PDB file of N, CA and C in Angstrom:
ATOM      1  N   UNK A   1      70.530   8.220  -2.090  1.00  0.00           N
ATOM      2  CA  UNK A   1      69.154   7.858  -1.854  1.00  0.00           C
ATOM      3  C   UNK A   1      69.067   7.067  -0.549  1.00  0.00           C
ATOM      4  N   UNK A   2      68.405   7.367   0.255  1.00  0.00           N
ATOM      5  CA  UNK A   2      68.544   6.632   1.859  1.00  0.00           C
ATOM      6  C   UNK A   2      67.719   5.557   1.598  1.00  0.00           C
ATOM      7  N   UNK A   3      67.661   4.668   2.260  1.00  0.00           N
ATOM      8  CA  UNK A   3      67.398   3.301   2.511  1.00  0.00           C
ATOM      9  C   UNK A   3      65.497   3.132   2.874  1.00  0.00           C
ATOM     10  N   UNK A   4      64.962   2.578   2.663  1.00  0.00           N
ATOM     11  CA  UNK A   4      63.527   2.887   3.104  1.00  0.00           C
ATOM     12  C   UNK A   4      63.389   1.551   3.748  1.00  0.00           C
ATOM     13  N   UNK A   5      63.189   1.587   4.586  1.00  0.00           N
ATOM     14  CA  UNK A   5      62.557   0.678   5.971  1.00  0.00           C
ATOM     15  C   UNK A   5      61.183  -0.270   5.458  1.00  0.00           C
ATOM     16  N   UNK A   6      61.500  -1.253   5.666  1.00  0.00           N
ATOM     17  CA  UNK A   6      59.802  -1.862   5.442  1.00  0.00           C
ATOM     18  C   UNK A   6      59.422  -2.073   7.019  1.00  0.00           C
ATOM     19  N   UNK A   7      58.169  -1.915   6.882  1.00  0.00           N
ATOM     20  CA  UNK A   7      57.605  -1.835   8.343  1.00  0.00           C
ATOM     21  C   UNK A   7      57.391  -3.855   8.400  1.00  0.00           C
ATOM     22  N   UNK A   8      57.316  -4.419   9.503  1.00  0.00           N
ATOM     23  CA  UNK A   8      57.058  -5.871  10.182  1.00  0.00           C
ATOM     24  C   UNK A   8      55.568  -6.348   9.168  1.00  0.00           C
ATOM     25  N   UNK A   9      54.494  -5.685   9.123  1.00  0.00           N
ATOM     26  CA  UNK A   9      53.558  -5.667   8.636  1.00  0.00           C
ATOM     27  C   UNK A   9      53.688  -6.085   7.526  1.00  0.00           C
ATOM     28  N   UNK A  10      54.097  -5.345   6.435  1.00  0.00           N
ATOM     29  CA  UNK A  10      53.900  -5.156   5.256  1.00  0.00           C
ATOM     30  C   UNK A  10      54.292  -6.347   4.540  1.00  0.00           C
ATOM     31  N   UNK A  11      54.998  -6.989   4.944  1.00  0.00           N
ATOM     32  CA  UNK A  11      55.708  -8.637   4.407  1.00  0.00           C
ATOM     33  C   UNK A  11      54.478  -9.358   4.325  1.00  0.00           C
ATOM     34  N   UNK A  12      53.656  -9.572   5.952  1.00  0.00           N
ATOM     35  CA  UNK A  12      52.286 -10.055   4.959  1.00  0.00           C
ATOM     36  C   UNK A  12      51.182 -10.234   4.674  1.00  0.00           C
ATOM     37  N   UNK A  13      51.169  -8.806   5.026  1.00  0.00           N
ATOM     38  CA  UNK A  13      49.808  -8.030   4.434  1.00  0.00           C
ATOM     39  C   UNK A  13      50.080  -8.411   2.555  1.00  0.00           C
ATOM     40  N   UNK A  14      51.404  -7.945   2.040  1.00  0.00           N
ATOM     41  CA  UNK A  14      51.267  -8.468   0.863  1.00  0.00           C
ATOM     42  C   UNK A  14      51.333 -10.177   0.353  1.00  0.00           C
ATOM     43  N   UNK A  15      51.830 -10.612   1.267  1.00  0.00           N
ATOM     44  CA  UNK A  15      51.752 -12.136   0.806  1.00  0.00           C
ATOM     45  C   UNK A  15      50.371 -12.627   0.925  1.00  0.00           C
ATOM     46  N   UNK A  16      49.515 -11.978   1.631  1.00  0.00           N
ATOM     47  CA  UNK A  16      48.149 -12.564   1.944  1.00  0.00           C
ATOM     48  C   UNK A  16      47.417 -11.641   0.405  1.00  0.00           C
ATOM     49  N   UNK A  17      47.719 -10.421  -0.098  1.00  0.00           N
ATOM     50  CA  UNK A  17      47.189 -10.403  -1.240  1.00  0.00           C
ATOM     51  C   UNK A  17      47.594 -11.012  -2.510  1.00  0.00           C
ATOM     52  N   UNK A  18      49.359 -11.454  -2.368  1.00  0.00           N
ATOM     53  CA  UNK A  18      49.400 -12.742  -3.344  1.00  0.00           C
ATOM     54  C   UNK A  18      48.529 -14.114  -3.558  1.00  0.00           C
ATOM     55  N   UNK A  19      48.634 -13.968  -2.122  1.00  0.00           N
ATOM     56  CA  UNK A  19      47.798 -15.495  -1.865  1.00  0.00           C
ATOM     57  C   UNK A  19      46.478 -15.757  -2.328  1.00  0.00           C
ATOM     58  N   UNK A  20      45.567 -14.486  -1.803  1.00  0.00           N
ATOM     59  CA  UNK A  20      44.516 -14.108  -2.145  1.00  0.00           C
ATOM     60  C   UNK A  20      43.964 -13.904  -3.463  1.00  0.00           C
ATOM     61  N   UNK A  21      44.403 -13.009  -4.040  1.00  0.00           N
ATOM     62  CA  UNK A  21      44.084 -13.070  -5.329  1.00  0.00           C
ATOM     63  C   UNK A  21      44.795 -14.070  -6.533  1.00  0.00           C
ATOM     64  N   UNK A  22      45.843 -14.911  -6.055  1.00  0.00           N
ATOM     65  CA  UNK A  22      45.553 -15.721  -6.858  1.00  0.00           C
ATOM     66  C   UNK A  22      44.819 -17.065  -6.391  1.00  0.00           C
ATOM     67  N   UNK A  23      44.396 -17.140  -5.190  1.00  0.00           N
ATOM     68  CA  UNK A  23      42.694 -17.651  -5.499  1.00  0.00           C
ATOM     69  C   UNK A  23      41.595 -17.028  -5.911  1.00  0.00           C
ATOM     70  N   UNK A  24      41.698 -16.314  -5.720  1.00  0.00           N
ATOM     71  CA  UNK A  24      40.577 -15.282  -7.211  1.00  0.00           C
ATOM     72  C   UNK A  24      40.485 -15.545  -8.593  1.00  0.00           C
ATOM     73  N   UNK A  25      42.033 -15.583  -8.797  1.00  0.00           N
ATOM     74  CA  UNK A  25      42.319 -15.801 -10.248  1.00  0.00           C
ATOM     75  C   UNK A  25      41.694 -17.043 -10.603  1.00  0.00           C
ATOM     76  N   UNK A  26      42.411 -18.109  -9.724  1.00  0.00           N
ATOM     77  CA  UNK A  26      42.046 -19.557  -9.702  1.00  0.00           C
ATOM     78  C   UNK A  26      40.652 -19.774 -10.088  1.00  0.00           C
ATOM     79  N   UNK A  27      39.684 -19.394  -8.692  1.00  0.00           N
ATOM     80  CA  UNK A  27      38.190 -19.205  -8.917  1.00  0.00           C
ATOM     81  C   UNK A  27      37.493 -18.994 -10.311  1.00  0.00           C
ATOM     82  N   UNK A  28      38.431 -17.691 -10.874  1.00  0.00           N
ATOM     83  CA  UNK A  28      37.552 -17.110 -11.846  1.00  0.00           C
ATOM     84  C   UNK A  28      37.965 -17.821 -12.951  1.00  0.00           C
ATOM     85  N   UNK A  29      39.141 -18.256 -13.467  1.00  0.00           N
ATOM     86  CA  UNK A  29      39.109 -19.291 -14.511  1.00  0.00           C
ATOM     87  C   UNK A  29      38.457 -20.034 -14.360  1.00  0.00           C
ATOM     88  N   UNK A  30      38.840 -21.163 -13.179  1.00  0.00           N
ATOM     89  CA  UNK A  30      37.707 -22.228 -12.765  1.00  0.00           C
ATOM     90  C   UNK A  30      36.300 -21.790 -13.679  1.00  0.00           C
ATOM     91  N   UNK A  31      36.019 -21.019 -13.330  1.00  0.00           N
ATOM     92  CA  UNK A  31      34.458 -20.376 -13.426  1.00  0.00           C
ATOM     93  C   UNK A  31      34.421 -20.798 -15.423  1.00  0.00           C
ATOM     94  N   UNK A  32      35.044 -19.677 -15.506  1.00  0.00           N
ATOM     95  CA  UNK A  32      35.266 -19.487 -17.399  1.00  0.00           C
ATOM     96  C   UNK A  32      35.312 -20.246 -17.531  1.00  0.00           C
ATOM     97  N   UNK A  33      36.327 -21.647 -17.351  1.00  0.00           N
ATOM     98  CA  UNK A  33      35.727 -23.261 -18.364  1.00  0.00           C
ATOM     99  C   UNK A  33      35.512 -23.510 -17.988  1.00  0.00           C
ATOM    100  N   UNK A  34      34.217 -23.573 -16.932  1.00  0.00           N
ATOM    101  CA  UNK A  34      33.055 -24.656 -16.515  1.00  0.00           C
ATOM    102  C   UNK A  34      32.060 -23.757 -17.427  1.00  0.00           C
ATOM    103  N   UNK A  35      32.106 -22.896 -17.670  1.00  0.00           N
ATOM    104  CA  UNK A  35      30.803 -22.550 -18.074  1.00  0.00           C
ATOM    105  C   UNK A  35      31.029 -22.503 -19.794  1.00  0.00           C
ATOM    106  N   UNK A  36      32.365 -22.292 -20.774  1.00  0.00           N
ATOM    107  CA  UNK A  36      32.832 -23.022 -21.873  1.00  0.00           C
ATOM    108  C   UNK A  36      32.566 -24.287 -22.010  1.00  0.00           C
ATOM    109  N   UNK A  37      32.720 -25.450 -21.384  1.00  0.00           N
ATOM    110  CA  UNK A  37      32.616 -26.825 -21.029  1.00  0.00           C
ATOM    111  C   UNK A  37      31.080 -26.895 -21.095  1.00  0.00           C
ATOM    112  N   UNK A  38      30.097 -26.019 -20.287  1.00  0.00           N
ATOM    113  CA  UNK A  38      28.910 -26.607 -20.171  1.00  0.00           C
ATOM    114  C   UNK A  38      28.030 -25.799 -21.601  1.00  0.00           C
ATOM    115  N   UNK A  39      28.516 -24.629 -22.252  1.00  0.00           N
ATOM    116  CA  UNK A  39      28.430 -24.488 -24.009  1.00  0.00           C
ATOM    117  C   UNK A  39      28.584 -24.987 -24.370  1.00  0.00           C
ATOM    118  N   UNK A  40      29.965 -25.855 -24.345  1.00  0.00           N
ATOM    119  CA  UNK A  40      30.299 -27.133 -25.750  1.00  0.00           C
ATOM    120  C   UNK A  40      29.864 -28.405 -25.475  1.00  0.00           C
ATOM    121  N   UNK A  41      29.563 -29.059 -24.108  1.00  0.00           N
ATOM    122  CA  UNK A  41      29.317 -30.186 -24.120  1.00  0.00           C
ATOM    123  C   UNK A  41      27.983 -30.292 -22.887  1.00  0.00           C
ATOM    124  N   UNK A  42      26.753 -29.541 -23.312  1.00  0.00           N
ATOM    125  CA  UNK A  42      25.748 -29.465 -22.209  1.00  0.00           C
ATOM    126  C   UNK A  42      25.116 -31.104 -21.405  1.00  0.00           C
ATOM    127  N   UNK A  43      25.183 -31.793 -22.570  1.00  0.00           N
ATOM    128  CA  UNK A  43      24.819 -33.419 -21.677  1.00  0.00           C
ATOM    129  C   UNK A  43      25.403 -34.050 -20.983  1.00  0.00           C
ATOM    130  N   UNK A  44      26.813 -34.702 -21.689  1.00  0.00           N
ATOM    131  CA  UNK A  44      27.785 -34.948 -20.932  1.00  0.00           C
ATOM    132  C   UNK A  44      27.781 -34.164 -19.247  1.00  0.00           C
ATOM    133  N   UNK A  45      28.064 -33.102 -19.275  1.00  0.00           N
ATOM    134  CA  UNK A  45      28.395 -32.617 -17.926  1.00  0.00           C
ATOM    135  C   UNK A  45      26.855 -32.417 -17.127  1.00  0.00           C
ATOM    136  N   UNK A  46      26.179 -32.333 -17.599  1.00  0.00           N
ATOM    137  CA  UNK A  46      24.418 -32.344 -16.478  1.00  0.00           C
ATOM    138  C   UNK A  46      24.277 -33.677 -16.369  1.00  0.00           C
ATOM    139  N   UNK A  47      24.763 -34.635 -17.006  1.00  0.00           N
ATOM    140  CA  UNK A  47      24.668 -36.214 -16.459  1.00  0.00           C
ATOM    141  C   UNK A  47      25.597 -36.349 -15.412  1.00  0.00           C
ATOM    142  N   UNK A  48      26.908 -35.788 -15.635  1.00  0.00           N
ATOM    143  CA  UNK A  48      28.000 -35.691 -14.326  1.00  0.00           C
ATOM    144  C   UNK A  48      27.497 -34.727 -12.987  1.00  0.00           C
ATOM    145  N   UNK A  49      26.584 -33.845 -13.422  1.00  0.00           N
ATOM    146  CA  UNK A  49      26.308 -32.887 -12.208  1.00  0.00           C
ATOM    147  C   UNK A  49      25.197 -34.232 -11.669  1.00  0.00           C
ATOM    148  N   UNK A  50      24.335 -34.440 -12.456  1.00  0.00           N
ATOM    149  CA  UNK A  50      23.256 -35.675 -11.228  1.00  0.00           C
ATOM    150  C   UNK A  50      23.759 -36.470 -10.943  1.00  0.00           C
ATOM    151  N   UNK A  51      24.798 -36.833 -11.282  1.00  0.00           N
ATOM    152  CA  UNK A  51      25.363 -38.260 -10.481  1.00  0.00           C
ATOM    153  C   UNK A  51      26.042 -38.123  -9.555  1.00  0.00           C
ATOM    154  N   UNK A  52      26.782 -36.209  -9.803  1.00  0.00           N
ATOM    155  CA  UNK A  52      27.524 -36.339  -8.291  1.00  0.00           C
ATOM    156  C   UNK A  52      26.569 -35.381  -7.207  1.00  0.00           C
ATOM    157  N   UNK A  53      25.255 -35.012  -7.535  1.00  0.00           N
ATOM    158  CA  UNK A  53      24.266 -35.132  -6.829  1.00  0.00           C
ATOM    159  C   UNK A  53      23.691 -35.828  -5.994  1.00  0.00           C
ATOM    160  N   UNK A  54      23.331 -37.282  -6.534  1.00  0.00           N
ATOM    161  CA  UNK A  54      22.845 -38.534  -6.056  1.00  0.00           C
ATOM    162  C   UNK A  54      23.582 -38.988  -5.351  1.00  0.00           C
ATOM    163  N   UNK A  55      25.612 -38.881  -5.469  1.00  0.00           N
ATOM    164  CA  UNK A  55      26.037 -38.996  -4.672  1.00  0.00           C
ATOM    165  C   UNK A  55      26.262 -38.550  -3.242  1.00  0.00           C
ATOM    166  N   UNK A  56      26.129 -36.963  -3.295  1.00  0.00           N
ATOM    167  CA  UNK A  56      26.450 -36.437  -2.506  1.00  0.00           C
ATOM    168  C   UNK A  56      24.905 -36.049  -1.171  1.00  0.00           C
ATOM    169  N   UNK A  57      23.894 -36.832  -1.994  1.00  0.00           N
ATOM    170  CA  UNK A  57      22.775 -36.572  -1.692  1.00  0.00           C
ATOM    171  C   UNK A  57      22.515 -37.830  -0.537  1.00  0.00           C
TER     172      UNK A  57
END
């Protein structure tokens, strides 16, 4: 079976889709328990969203 060449490229073109999608991944959990979190505990966290409103405001 002969040897197959990786081209200069390809090293990271794929490391940039490692990279990439697992900030995707990251993102999209992120996402899923904030929005679990704001089902189970809706006051708590809308008192934390205006305060770091007011802060950031």
């Amino acid at each position: 079976m002969p040897k197959v060449k990786i081209k200069g490229k390809t090293i990271p073109v794929l490391f940039d889709v490692v990279v990439y999608g697992g900030f995707v991944a990251f993102l999209s959990a992120s996402y899923i328990t904030l929005q679990s979190f704001l089902e189970r505990f809706p006051e708590p966290l809308e008192k934390l969203i205006v305060l770091l409103q007011k802060i950031l405001a």
